[in-house]
């Protein structure tokens, strides 16, 4: 009896295991849900998904949502997108949103956008509800040297045709900033920009800055324009200081050259004075200069030195007297 009971328990266990395996391989609730929703999926397809390691719930639910929205999406396409690493639920929701908004979005394009790493559902939402991008503070200098600091708000809409391979928001911000700098820099006076800031947006829109990007620029609005520093005056001051330093350096160079030349001339005078005794000795030896001539020359030198001394003393005494007389 004990052996018979063990056999019955074993059979029941095998039946339960077999039933579990069958229910796992054949997701009957999903099959019934698909059949009741009008998005029929064969049992063989569901079993094949198990063997291909594709979760049937994700595929069947995505197909049911698409079919209920009036879209014919095959399970093979959804499986292929899942096996490629895509998000089936997000793609299905994006297809439904695009269809409700009358936006043409094929399954292949939606799958390509999703596989490219972009959120296809957010892209569809941005196509319906445009996004506003605010640029950072952009500083530019007008021709009169006055700096202007401006902020722009760019309204963009996602372009689903260029979403794959198109540039992102950073490129839009960079191009708009470049256009702002160019427009302000070409203005003859900063007052023109302050009076008509819409000239900046019109000039930027005329350039077609959204080419090659994943967005379409709808409008550019200048949110704020502030007056910055007088860059032109600062540059002129810096240039004047630089010219002053250059002139001082050249003057110092000329002064040093003059001092060197003066020292050189003094050296030559000392050298010439050192040659005088030698010449006089040579003149004594050759008989060209006598003793009386030498004494006469010395008397003349002494007389000349005395006259210079008297002249200096007289000029020193006369100057205060003249000053007192003027007082």
Short mmCIF file of N, CA and C in Angstrom, two decimals, residues 8-179:
data_model
loop_
_atom_site.label_atom_id
_atom_site.label_comp_id
_atom_site.label_asym_id
_atom_site.label_seq_id
_atom_site.Cartn_x
_atom_site.Cartn_y
_atom_site.Cartn_z
N UNK A 8 1.24 6.98 -6.70
CA UNK A 8 0.20 7.96 -7.03
C UNK A 8 0.73 9.37 -6.84
N UNK A 9 1.46 9.59 -5.74
CA UNK A 9 2.02 10.93 -5.49
C UNK A 9 3.01 11.31 -6.59
N UNK A 10 3.82 10.35 -7.03
CA UNK A 10 4.77 10.64 -8.11
C UNK A 10 4.06 11.00 -9.40
N UNK A 11 2.98 10.25 -9.70
CA UNK A 11 2.23 10.55 -10.93
C UNK A 11 1.60 11.93 -10.86
N UNK A 12 1.01 12.24 -9.69
CA UNK A 12 0.40 13.56 -9.54
C UNK A 12 1.45 14.66 -9.68
N UNK A 13 2.64 14.41 -9.09
CA UNK A 13 3.71 15.41 -9.22
C UNK A 13 4.14 15.60 -10.66
N UNK A 14 4.28 14.48 -11.38
CA UNK A 14 4.64 14.59 -12.79
C UNK A 14 3.58 15.33 -13.58
N UNK A 15 2.34 15.08 -13.26
CA UNK A 15 1.25 15.77 -13.97
C UNK A 15 1.30 17.26 -13.70
N UNK A 16 1.54 17.61 -12.42
CA UNK A 16 1.61 19.03 -12.08
C UNK A 16 2.79 19.71 -12.76
N UNK A 17 3.92 19.02 -12.76
CA UNK A 17 5.09 19.59 -13.45
C UNK A 17 4.82 19.75 -14.93
N UNK A 18 4.21 18.70 -15.52
CA UNK A 18 3.89 18.80 -16.94
C UNK A 18 2.91 19.91 -17.23
N UNK A 19 1.90 20.05 -16.34
CA UNK A 19 0.93 21.13 -16.52
C UNK A 19 1.60 22.49 -16.40
N UNK A 20 2.54 22.63 -15.45
CA UNK A 20 3.26 23.89 -15.29
C UNK A 20 4.09 24.21 -16.54
N UNK A 21 4.75 23.18 -17.07
CA UNK A 21 5.56 23.39 -18.28
C UNK A 21 4.67 23.79 -19.44
N UNK A 22 3.51 23.12 -19.58
CA UNK A 22 2.61 23.44 -20.69
C UNK A 22 2.08 24.85 -20.56
N UNK A 23 1.66 25.24 -19.33
CA UNK A 23 1.13 26.59 -19.13
C UNK A 23 2.21 27.66 -19.32
N UNK A 24 3.47 27.29 -18.98
CA UNK A 24 4.56 28.24 -19.20
C UNK A 24 4.84 28.42 -20.68
N UNK A 25 4.88 27.29 -21.40
CA UNK A 25 5.15 27.37 -22.84
C UNK A 25 3.97 27.95 -23.59
N UNK A 26 2.77 27.67 -23.12
CA UNK A 26 1.57 28.15 -23.80
C UNK A 26 0.86 29.11 -22.87
N UNK A 27 1.15 30.42 -22.97
CA UNK A 27 0.47 31.40 -22.11
C UNK A 27 -0.98 31.56 -22.54
N UNK A 28 -1.80 30.70 -21.99
CA UNK A 28 -3.22 30.70 -22.37
C UNK A 28 -3.90 32.03 -22.08
N UNK A 29 -3.67 32.69 -20.93
CA UNK A 29 -4.33 33.98 -20.69
C UNK A 29 -3.99 35.02 -21.76
N UNK A 30 -2.72 35.06 -22.19
CA UNK A 30 -2.36 36.00 -23.25
C UNK A 30 -3.03 35.65 -24.56
N UNK A 31 -3.10 34.36 -24.84
CA UNK A 31 -3.75 33.93 -26.09
C UNK A 31 -5.22 34.33 -26.08
N UNK A 32 -5.89 34.16 -24.93
CA UNK A 32 -7.31 34.53 -24.83
C UNK A 32 -7.46 36.05 -24.94
N UNK A 33 -6.58 36.79 -24.27
CA UNK A 33 -6.67 38.25 -24.34
C UNK A 33 -6.47 38.76 -25.76
N UNK A 34 -5.49 38.19 -26.48
CA UNK A 34 -5.27 38.60 -27.86
C UNK A 34 -6.46 38.25 -28.74
N UNK A 35 -7.01 37.06 -28.54
CA UNK A 35 -8.17 36.64 -29.35
C UNK A 35 -9.38 37.53 -29.05
N UNK A 36 -9.60 37.86 -27.78
CA UNK A 36 -10.75 38.69 -27.43
C UNK A 36 -10.58 40.13 -27.89
N UNK A 37 -9.33 40.60 -28.06
CA UNK A 37 -9.09 41.98 -28.47
C UNK A 37 -9.06 42.15 -29.98
N UNK A 38 -9.17 41.08 -30.71
CA UNK A 38 -9.10 41.18 -32.16
C UNK A 38 -7.69 41.21 -32.68
N UNK A 39 -6.70 40.99 -31.81
CA UNK A 39 -5.30 40.96 -32.23
C UNK A 39 -4.79 39.53 -32.05
N UNK A 40 -5.36 38.63 -32.81
CA UNK A 40 -5.11 37.19 -32.60
C UNK A 40 -3.63 36.86 -32.82
N UNK A 41 -3.12 36.03 -31.90
CA UNK A 41 -1.76 35.52 -31.98
C UNK A 41 -1.85 34.02 -31.80
N UNK A 42 -1.27 33.27 -32.75
CA UNK A 42 -1.36 31.82 -32.69
C UNK A 42 -0.58 31.24 -31.52
N UNK A 43 -1.04 30.03 -31.11
CA UNK A 43 -0.34 29.35 -30.01
C UNK A 43 1.08 29.00 -30.39
N UNK A 44 1.27 28.64 -31.64
CA UNK A 44 2.63 28.30 -32.09
C UNK A 44 3.56 29.51 -31.99
N UNK A 45 3.01 30.71 -32.29
CA UNK A 45 3.84 31.93 -32.16
C UNK A 45 4.20 32.19 -30.72
N UNK A 46 3.26 31.97 -29.80
CA UNK A 46 3.54 32.18 -28.38
C UNK A 46 4.58 31.19 -27.87
N UNK A 47 4.47 29.92 -28.32
CA UNK A 47 5.46 28.92 -27.90
C UNK A 47 6.83 29.28 -28.48
N UNK A 48 6.82 29.74 -29.73
CA UNK A 48 8.10 30.14 -30.35
C UNK A 48 8.75 31.29 -29.63
N UNK A 49 7.94 32.22 -29.11
CA UNK A 49 8.52 33.34 -28.35
C UNK A 49 9.25 32.84 -27.11
N UNK A 50 8.68 31.80 -26.46
CA UNK A 50 9.36 31.24 -25.28
C UNK A 50 10.72 30.68 -25.65
N UNK A 51 10.76 29.95 -26.75
CA UNK A 51 12.03 29.35 -27.16
C UNK A 51 13.03 30.40 -27.65
N UNK A 52 12.50 31.50 -28.17
CA UNK A 52 13.39 32.57 -28.65
C UNK A 52 13.75 33.55 -27.53
N UNK A 53 13.32 33.25 -26.31
CA UNK A 53 13.59 34.08 -25.13
C UNK A 53 13.05 35.49 -25.29
N UNK A 54 11.85 35.55 -25.85
CA UNK A 54 11.15 36.81 -25.99
C UNK A 54 9.94 36.77 -25.07
N UNK A 55 9.78 37.73 -24.18
CA UNK A 55 8.62 37.71 -23.28
C UNK A 55 7.32 37.91 -24.06
N UNK A 56 6.44 36.92 -24.08
CA UNK A 56 5.20 37.06 -24.86
C UNK A 56 4.32 38.20 -24.36
N UNK A 57 4.35 38.47 -23.05
CA UNK A 57 3.50 39.53 -22.52
C UNK A 57 3.81 40.88 -23.14
N UNK A 58 5.08 41.18 -23.33
CA UNK A 58 5.47 42.47 -23.91
C UNK A 58 5.00 42.57 -25.35
N UNK A 59 5.20 41.50 -26.13
CA UNK A 59 4.84 41.52 -27.55
C UNK A 59 3.32 41.56 -27.71
N UNK A 60 2.62 40.69 -26.98
CA UNK A 60 1.16 40.61 -27.13
C UNK A 60 0.50 41.90 -26.66
N UNK A 61 0.94 42.45 -25.53
CA UNK A 61 0.35 43.69 -25.05
C UNK A 61 0.61 44.85 -26.00
N UNK A 62 1.81 44.92 -26.56
CA UNK A 62 2.09 45.95 -27.55
C UNK A 62 1.23 45.82 -28.78
N UNK A 63 1.02 44.59 -29.28
CA UNK A 63 0.16 44.37 -30.45
C UNK A 63 -1.29 44.70 -30.13
N UNK A 64 -1.76 44.32 -28.94
CA UNK A 64 -3.14 44.61 -28.57
C UNK A 64 -3.37 46.13 -28.54
N UNK A 65 -2.43 46.88 -27.94
CA UNK A 65 -2.58 48.33 -27.88
C UNK A 65 -2.62 48.95 -29.28
N UNK A 66 -1.72 48.48 -30.17
CA UNK A 66 -1.69 49.02 -31.52
C UNK A 66 -2.95 48.68 -32.30
N UNK A 67 -3.41 47.43 -32.21
CA UNK A 67 -4.60 47.03 -32.95
C UNK A 67 -5.83 47.78 -32.44
N UNK A 68 -5.95 47.95 -31.15
CA UNK A 68 -7.08 48.69 -30.60
C UNK A 68 -7.07 50.14 -31.05
N UNK A 69 -5.87 50.70 -31.34
CA UNK A 69 -5.77 52.07 -31.83
C UNK A 69 -5.94 52.16 -33.34
N UNK A 70 -6.17 51.01 -34.00
CA UNK A 70 -6.38 51.01 -35.44
C UNK A 70 -5.12 50.83 -36.24
N UNK A 71 -4.05 50.32 -35.63
CA UNK A 71 -2.78 50.11 -36.32
C UNK A 71 -2.55 48.63 -36.47
N UNK A 72 -2.08 48.24 -37.65
CA UNK A 72 -1.79 46.83 -37.91
C UNK A 72 -0.29 46.62 -37.74
N UNK A 73 0.08 46.09 -36.58
CA UNK A 73 1.48 45.83 -36.26
C UNK A 73 1.64 44.33 -36.06
N UNK A 74 2.56 43.73 -36.79
CA UNK A 74 2.76 42.29 -36.71
C UNK A 74 3.65 41.94 -35.52
N UNK A 75 3.46 40.72 -35.02
CA UNK A 75 4.30 40.26 -33.91
C UNK A 75 5.74 40.04 -34.33
N UNK A 76 5.94 39.70 -35.60
CA UNK A 76 7.32 39.50 -36.06
C UNK A 76 8.13 40.79 -35.98
N UNK A 77 7.52 41.93 -36.36
CA UNK A 77 8.23 43.21 -36.29
C UNK A 77 8.53 43.58 -34.83
N UNK A 78 7.55 43.33 -33.96
CA UNK A 78 7.77 43.65 -32.55
C UNK A 78 8.85 42.76 -31.94
N UNK A 79 8.84 41.47 -32.33
CA UNK A 79 9.88 40.56 -31.83
C UNK A 79 11.26 40.98 -32.34
N UNK A 80 11.34 41.33 -33.60
CA UNK A 80 12.62 41.75 -34.17
C UNK A 80 13.16 42.99 -33.45
N UNK A 81 12.27 43.92 -33.14
CA UNK A 81 12.71 45.13 -32.43
C UNK A 81 13.17 44.79 -31.01
N UNK A 82 12.48 43.86 -30.35
CA UNK A 82 12.89 43.46 -28.99
C UNK A 82 14.24 42.77 -29.02
N UNK A 83 14.42 41.85 -29.97
CA UNK A 83 15.69 41.14 -30.06
C UNK A 83 16.85 42.07 -30.42
N UNK A 84 16.54 43.18 -31.08
CA UNK A 84 17.58 44.16 -31.43
C UNK A 84 17.94 45.05 -30.25
N UNK A 85 17.22 44.90 -29.14
CA UNK A 85 17.52 45.70 -27.96
C UNK A 85 16.63 46.90 -27.79
N UNK A 86 15.51 46.95 -28.49
CA UNK A 86 14.62 48.10 -28.41
C UNK A 86 13.56 47.94 -27.34
N UNK A 87 12.85 49.03 -27.13
CA UNK A 87 11.77 49.08 -26.15
C UNK A 87 10.45 48.98 -26.91
N UNK A 88 9.80 47.80 -26.85
CA UNK A 88 8.59 47.56 -27.63
C UNK A 88 7.44 48.41 -27.11
N UNK A 89 7.30 48.51 -25.81
CA UNK A 89 6.19 49.27 -25.24
C UNK A 89 6.27 50.75 -25.63
N UNK A 90 7.47 51.31 -25.57
CA UNK A 90 7.63 52.72 -25.90
C UNK A 90 7.36 52.97 -27.37
N UNK A 91 7.80 52.06 -28.22
CA UNK A 91 7.56 52.22 -29.66
C UNK A 91 6.08 52.12 -29.97
N UNK A 92 5.39 51.16 -29.35
CA UNK A 92 3.95 51.01 -29.59
C UNK A 92 3.19 52.25 -29.14
N UNK A 93 3.54 52.78 -27.97
CA UNK A 93 2.88 54.00 -27.49
C UNK A 93 3.19 55.19 -28.40
N UNK A 94 4.41 55.26 -28.93
CA UNK A 94 4.76 56.35 -29.83
C UNK A 94 3.95 56.25 -31.13
N UNK A 95 3.79 55.05 -31.66
CA UNK A 95 2.99 54.87 -32.88
C UNK A 95 1.54 55.30 -32.65
N UNK A 96 1.00 54.94 -31.49
CA UNK A 96 -0.39 55.32 -31.19
C UNK A 96 -0.51 56.83 -31.04
N UNK A 97 0.43 57.46 -30.34
CA UNK A 97 0.39 58.92 -30.15
C UNK A 97 0.53 59.64 -31.48
N UNK A 98 1.43 59.18 -32.33
CA UNK A 98 1.60 59.82 -33.64
C UNK A 98 0.36 59.67 -34.50
N UNK A 99 -0.26 58.51 -34.46
CA UNK A 99 -1.48 58.30 -35.25
C UNK A 99 -2.61 59.20 -34.77
N UNK A 100 -2.75 59.37 -33.46
CA UNK A 100 -3.81 60.23 -32.95
C UNK A 100 -3.56 61.69 -33.29
N UNK A 101 -2.28 62.08 -33.42
CA UNK A 101 -1.93 63.46 -33.75
C UNK A 101 -1.79 63.68 -35.25
N UNK A 102 -2.15 62.70 -36.06
CA UNK A 102 -2.06 62.80 -37.53
C UNK A 102 -0.62 63.06 -37.99
N UNK A 103 0.30 62.42 -37.31
CA UNK A 103 1.72 62.50 -37.69
C UNK A 103 2.12 61.18 -38.32
N UNK A 104 2.70 61.26 -39.50
CA UNK A 104 3.11 60.05 -40.21
C UNK A 104 4.39 59.50 -39.59
N UNK A 105 4.26 58.32 -38.97
CA UNK A 105 5.41 57.69 -38.32
C UNK A 105 5.34 56.18 -38.56
N UNK A 106 6.07 55.67 -39.55
CA UNK A 106 6.08 54.22 -39.78
C UNK A 106 6.79 53.49 -38.65
N UNK A 107 6.51 52.19 -38.58
CA UNK A 107 7.11 51.37 -37.52
C UNK A 107 8.63 51.31 -37.67
N UNK A 108 9.12 51.22 -38.88
CA UNK A 108 10.57 51.13 -39.09
C UNK A 108 11.28 52.40 -38.60
N UNK A 109 10.68 53.55 -38.88
CA UNK A 109 11.32 54.79 -38.43
C UNK A 109 11.28 54.89 -36.91
N UNK A 110 10.15 54.54 -36.31
CA UNK A 110 10.05 54.58 -34.85
C UNK A 110 11.05 53.63 -34.21
N UNK A 111 11.20 52.43 -34.80
CA UNK A 111 12.18 51.48 -34.27
C UNK A 111 13.60 52.01 -34.43
N UNK A 112 13.88 52.66 -35.56
CA UNK A 112 15.23 53.21 -35.77
C UNK A 112 15.53 54.32 -34.77
N UNK A 113 14.55 55.18 -34.50
CA UNK A 113 14.75 56.25 -33.52
C UNK A 113 15.01 55.66 -32.14
N UNK A 114 14.25 54.61 -31.79
CA UNK A 114 14.42 53.99 -30.47
C UNK A 114 15.77 53.31 -30.36
N UNK A 115 16.19 52.63 -31.41
CA UNK A 115 17.48 51.94 -31.37
C UNK A 115 18.64 52.94 -31.41
N UNK A 116 18.41 54.14 -31.92
CA UNK A 116 19.46 55.16 -31.95
C UNK A 116 19.72 55.77 -30.58
N UNK A 117 18.90 55.39 -29.60
CA UNK A 117 19.11 55.90 -28.25
C UNK A 117 18.24 57.07 -27.88
N UNK A 118 17.37 57.50 -28.77
CA UNK A 118 16.47 58.61 -28.48
C UNK A 118 15.12 58.09 -27.99
N UNK A 119 14.46 58.89 -27.20
CA UNK A 119 13.15 58.53 -26.69
C UNK A 119 12.12 58.89 -27.75
N UNK A 120 11.63 57.89 -28.48
CA UNK A 120 10.72 58.15 -29.59
C UNK A 120 9.39 58.69 -29.09
N UNK A 121 8.96 58.28 -27.90
CA UNK A 121 7.69 58.78 -27.36
C UNK A 121 7.81 60.27 -27.02
N UNK A 122 8.94 60.67 -26.41
CA UNK A 122 9.16 62.09 -26.13
C UNK A 122 9.27 62.90 -27.42
N UNK A 123 9.85 62.29 -28.45
CA UNK A 123 9.97 62.98 -29.74
C UNK A 123 8.59 63.25 -30.33
N UNK A 124 7.69 62.28 -30.25
CA UNK A 124 6.33 62.48 -30.75
C UNK A 124 5.63 63.55 -29.92
N UNK A 125 5.81 63.50 -28.61
CA UNK A 125 5.19 64.52 -27.75
C UNK A 125 5.73 65.91 -28.07
N UNK A 126 7.04 65.99 -28.37
CA UNK A 126 7.62 67.28 -28.73
C UNK A 126 7.12 67.77 -30.08
N UNK A 127 6.76 66.84 -30.97
CA UNK A 127 6.18 67.24 -32.25
C UNK A 127 4.79 67.83 -32.05
N UNK A 128 4.08 67.33 -31.06
CA UNK A 128 2.75 67.85 -30.78
C UNK A 128 2.82 69.11 -29.93
N UNK A 129 3.65 69.08 -28.88
CA UNK A 129 3.82 70.22 -27.98
C UNK A 129 5.26 70.70 -28.07
N UNK A 130 5.53 71.79 -28.80
CA UNK A 130 6.91 72.27 -28.97
C UNK A 130 7.57 72.57 -27.64
N UNK A 131 8.90 72.52 -27.65
CA UNK A 131 9.70 72.72 -26.45
C UNK A 131 10.43 74.06 -26.55
N UNK A 132 10.57 74.72 -25.41
CA UNK A 132 11.27 76.00 -25.34
C UNK A 132 12.65 75.78 -24.74
N UNK A 133 13.68 76.17 -25.48
CA UNK A 133 15.07 76.05 -25.03
C UNK A 133 15.59 77.45 -24.74
N UNK A 134 16.11 77.66 -23.56
CA UNK A 134 16.67 78.96 -23.18
C UNK A 134 18.18 78.92 -23.27
N UNK A 135 18.75 79.84 -24.00
CA UNK A 135 20.20 79.90 -24.15
C UNK A 135 20.82 80.53 -22.92
N UNK A 136 22.06 80.24 -22.64
CA UNK A 136 22.77 80.94 -21.55
C UNK A 136 23.02 82.40 -21.93
N UNK A 137 23.55 83.17 -21.01
CA UNK A 137 23.85 84.59 -21.26
C UNK A 137 24.97 84.69 -22.29
N UNK A 138 24.66 85.33 -23.41
CA UNK A 138 25.61 85.47 -24.51
C UNK A 138 26.09 86.92 -24.54
N UNK A 139 27.40 87.12 -24.46
CA UNK A 139 27.99 88.46 -24.47
C UNK A 139 28.58 88.74 -25.84
N UNK A 140 28.29 89.93 -26.37
CA UNK A 140 28.82 90.35 -27.66
C UNK A 140 29.08 91.85 -27.60
N UNK A 141 29.93 92.34 -28.51
CA UNK A 141 30.35 93.75 -28.51
C UNK A 141 29.93 94.38 -29.82
N UNK A 142 29.22 95.51 -29.74
CA UNK A 142 28.85 96.25 -30.93
C UNK A 142 30.05 97.03 -31.47
N UNK A 143 29.85 97.67 -32.63
CA UNK A 143 30.96 98.37 -33.26
C UNK A 143 31.42 99.59 -32.46
N UNK A 144 30.53 100.15 -31.61
CA UNK A 144 30.94 101.30 -30.81
C UNK A 144 31.68 100.90 -29.54
N UNK A 145 31.94 99.59 -29.35
CA UNK A 145 32.74 99.12 -28.23
C UNK A 145 31.96 98.79 -26.98
N UNK A 146 30.61 98.92 -27.00
CA UNK A 146 29.79 98.63 -25.83
C UNK A 146 29.39 97.17 -25.85
N UNK A 147 29.56 96.51 -24.73
CA UNK A 147 29.21 95.09 -24.61
C UNK A 147 27.73 94.94 -24.26
N UNK A 148 27.07 93.98 -24.94
CA UNK A 148 25.68 93.65 -24.66
C UNK A 148 25.58 92.18 -24.28
N UNK A 149 24.77 91.88 -23.28
CA UNK A 149 24.57 90.52 -22.79
C UNK A 149 23.10 90.17 -23.02
N UNK A 150 22.85 89.14 -23.84
CA UNK A 150 21.48 88.80 -24.25
C UNK A 150 21.16 87.35 -23.92
N UNK A 151 19.87 87.09 -23.72
CA UNK A 151 19.34 85.75 -23.48
C UNK A 151 18.19 85.54 -24.47
N UNK A 152 18.18 84.39 -25.12
CA UNK A 152 17.15 84.08 -26.11
C UNK A 152 16.42 82.80 -25.71
N UNK A 153 15.14 82.75 -26.08
CA UNK A 153 14.32 81.56 -25.89
C UNK A 153 13.95 81.03 -27.27
N UNK A 154 14.35 79.79 -27.53
CA UNK A 154 14.16 79.17 -28.84
C UNK A 154 13.05 78.12 -28.71
N UNK A 155 12.01 78.26 -29.51
CA UNK A 155 10.91 77.30 -29.53
C UNK A 155 11.16 76.32 -30.67
N UNK A 156 11.32 75.06 -30.34
CA UNK A 156 11.65 74.03 -31.33
C UNK A 156 10.60 72.93 -31.30
N UNK A 157 10.51 72.25 -32.43
CA UNK A 157 9.64 71.09 -32.57
C UNK A 157 10.45 69.95 -33.15
N UNK A 158 10.24 68.76 -32.63
CA UNK A 158 11.01 67.61 -33.10
C UNK A 158 10.68 67.30 -34.55
N UNK A 159 11.72 67.05 -35.33
CA UNK A 159 11.57 66.65 -36.73
C UNK A 159 11.84 65.15 -36.81
N UNK A 160 10.78 64.36 -36.93
CA UNK A 160 10.92 62.91 -36.89
C UNK A 160 11.71 62.37 -38.07
N UNK A 161 11.70 63.10 -39.18
CA UNK A 161 12.45 62.63 -40.36
C UNK A 161 13.95 62.75 -40.16
N UNK A 162 14.39 63.74 -39.34
CA UNK A 162 15.82 63.96 -39.13
C UNK A 162 16.25 63.56 -37.73
N UNK A 163 15.39 62.87 -37.01
CA UNK A 163 15.72 62.53 -35.63
C UNK A 163 16.87 61.55 -35.55
N UNK A 164 16.99 60.67 -36.55
CA UNK A 164 18.10 59.72 -36.60
C UNK A 164 19.26 60.39 -37.33
N UNK A 165 20.35 60.60 -36.63
CA UNK A 165 21.51 61.24 -37.23
C UNK A 165 21.52 62.75 -37.12
N UNK A 166 20.44 63.35 -36.59
CA UNK A 166 20.38 64.80 -36.46
C UNK A 166 21.04 65.28 -35.19
N UNK A 167 21.51 66.52 -35.22
CA UNK A 167 22.16 67.11 -34.04
C UNK A 167 21.12 67.43 -32.97
N UNK A 168 21.59 67.55 -31.72
CA UNK A 168 20.70 67.75 -30.59
C UNK A 168 20.56 69.21 -30.18
N UNK A 169 20.10 69.39 -28.94
CA UNK A 169 19.82 70.73 -28.43
C UNK A 169 21.10 71.55 -28.29
N UNK A 170 22.22 70.90 -27.98
CA UNK A 170 23.47 71.65 -27.81
C UNK A 170 23.84 72.40 -29.08
N UNK A 171 23.60 71.75 -30.24
CA UNK A 171 23.93 72.40 -31.51
C UNK A 171 23.02 73.60 -31.75
N UNK A 172 21.74 73.46 -31.41
CA UNK A 172 20.82 74.59 -31.57
C UNK A 172 21.26 75.77 -30.72
N UNK A 173 21.62 75.50 -29.46
CA UNK A 173 22.06 76.56 -28.56
C UNK A 173 23.33 77.23 -29.08
N UNK A 174 24.27 76.40 -29.57
CA UNK A 174 25.54 76.96 -30.07
C UNK A 174 25.30 77.83 -31.31
N UNK A 175 24.44 77.37 -32.22
CA UNK A 175 24.19 78.14 -33.44
C UNK A 175 23.45 79.43 -33.14
N UNK A 176 22.49 79.38 -32.24
CA UNK A 176 21.76 80.60 -31.88
C UNK A 176 22.71 81.59 -31.20
N UNK A 177 23.58 81.10 -30.32
CA UNK A 177 24.56 81.98 -29.69
C UNK A 177 25.49 82.62 -30.70
N UNK A 178 25.92 81.84 -31.67
CA UNK A 178 26.79 82.39 -32.72
C UNK A 178 26.06 83.46 -33.53
N UNK A 179 24.79 83.22 -33.84
CA UNK A 179 24.02 84.23 -34.57
C UNK A 179 23.82 85.49 -33.77
#
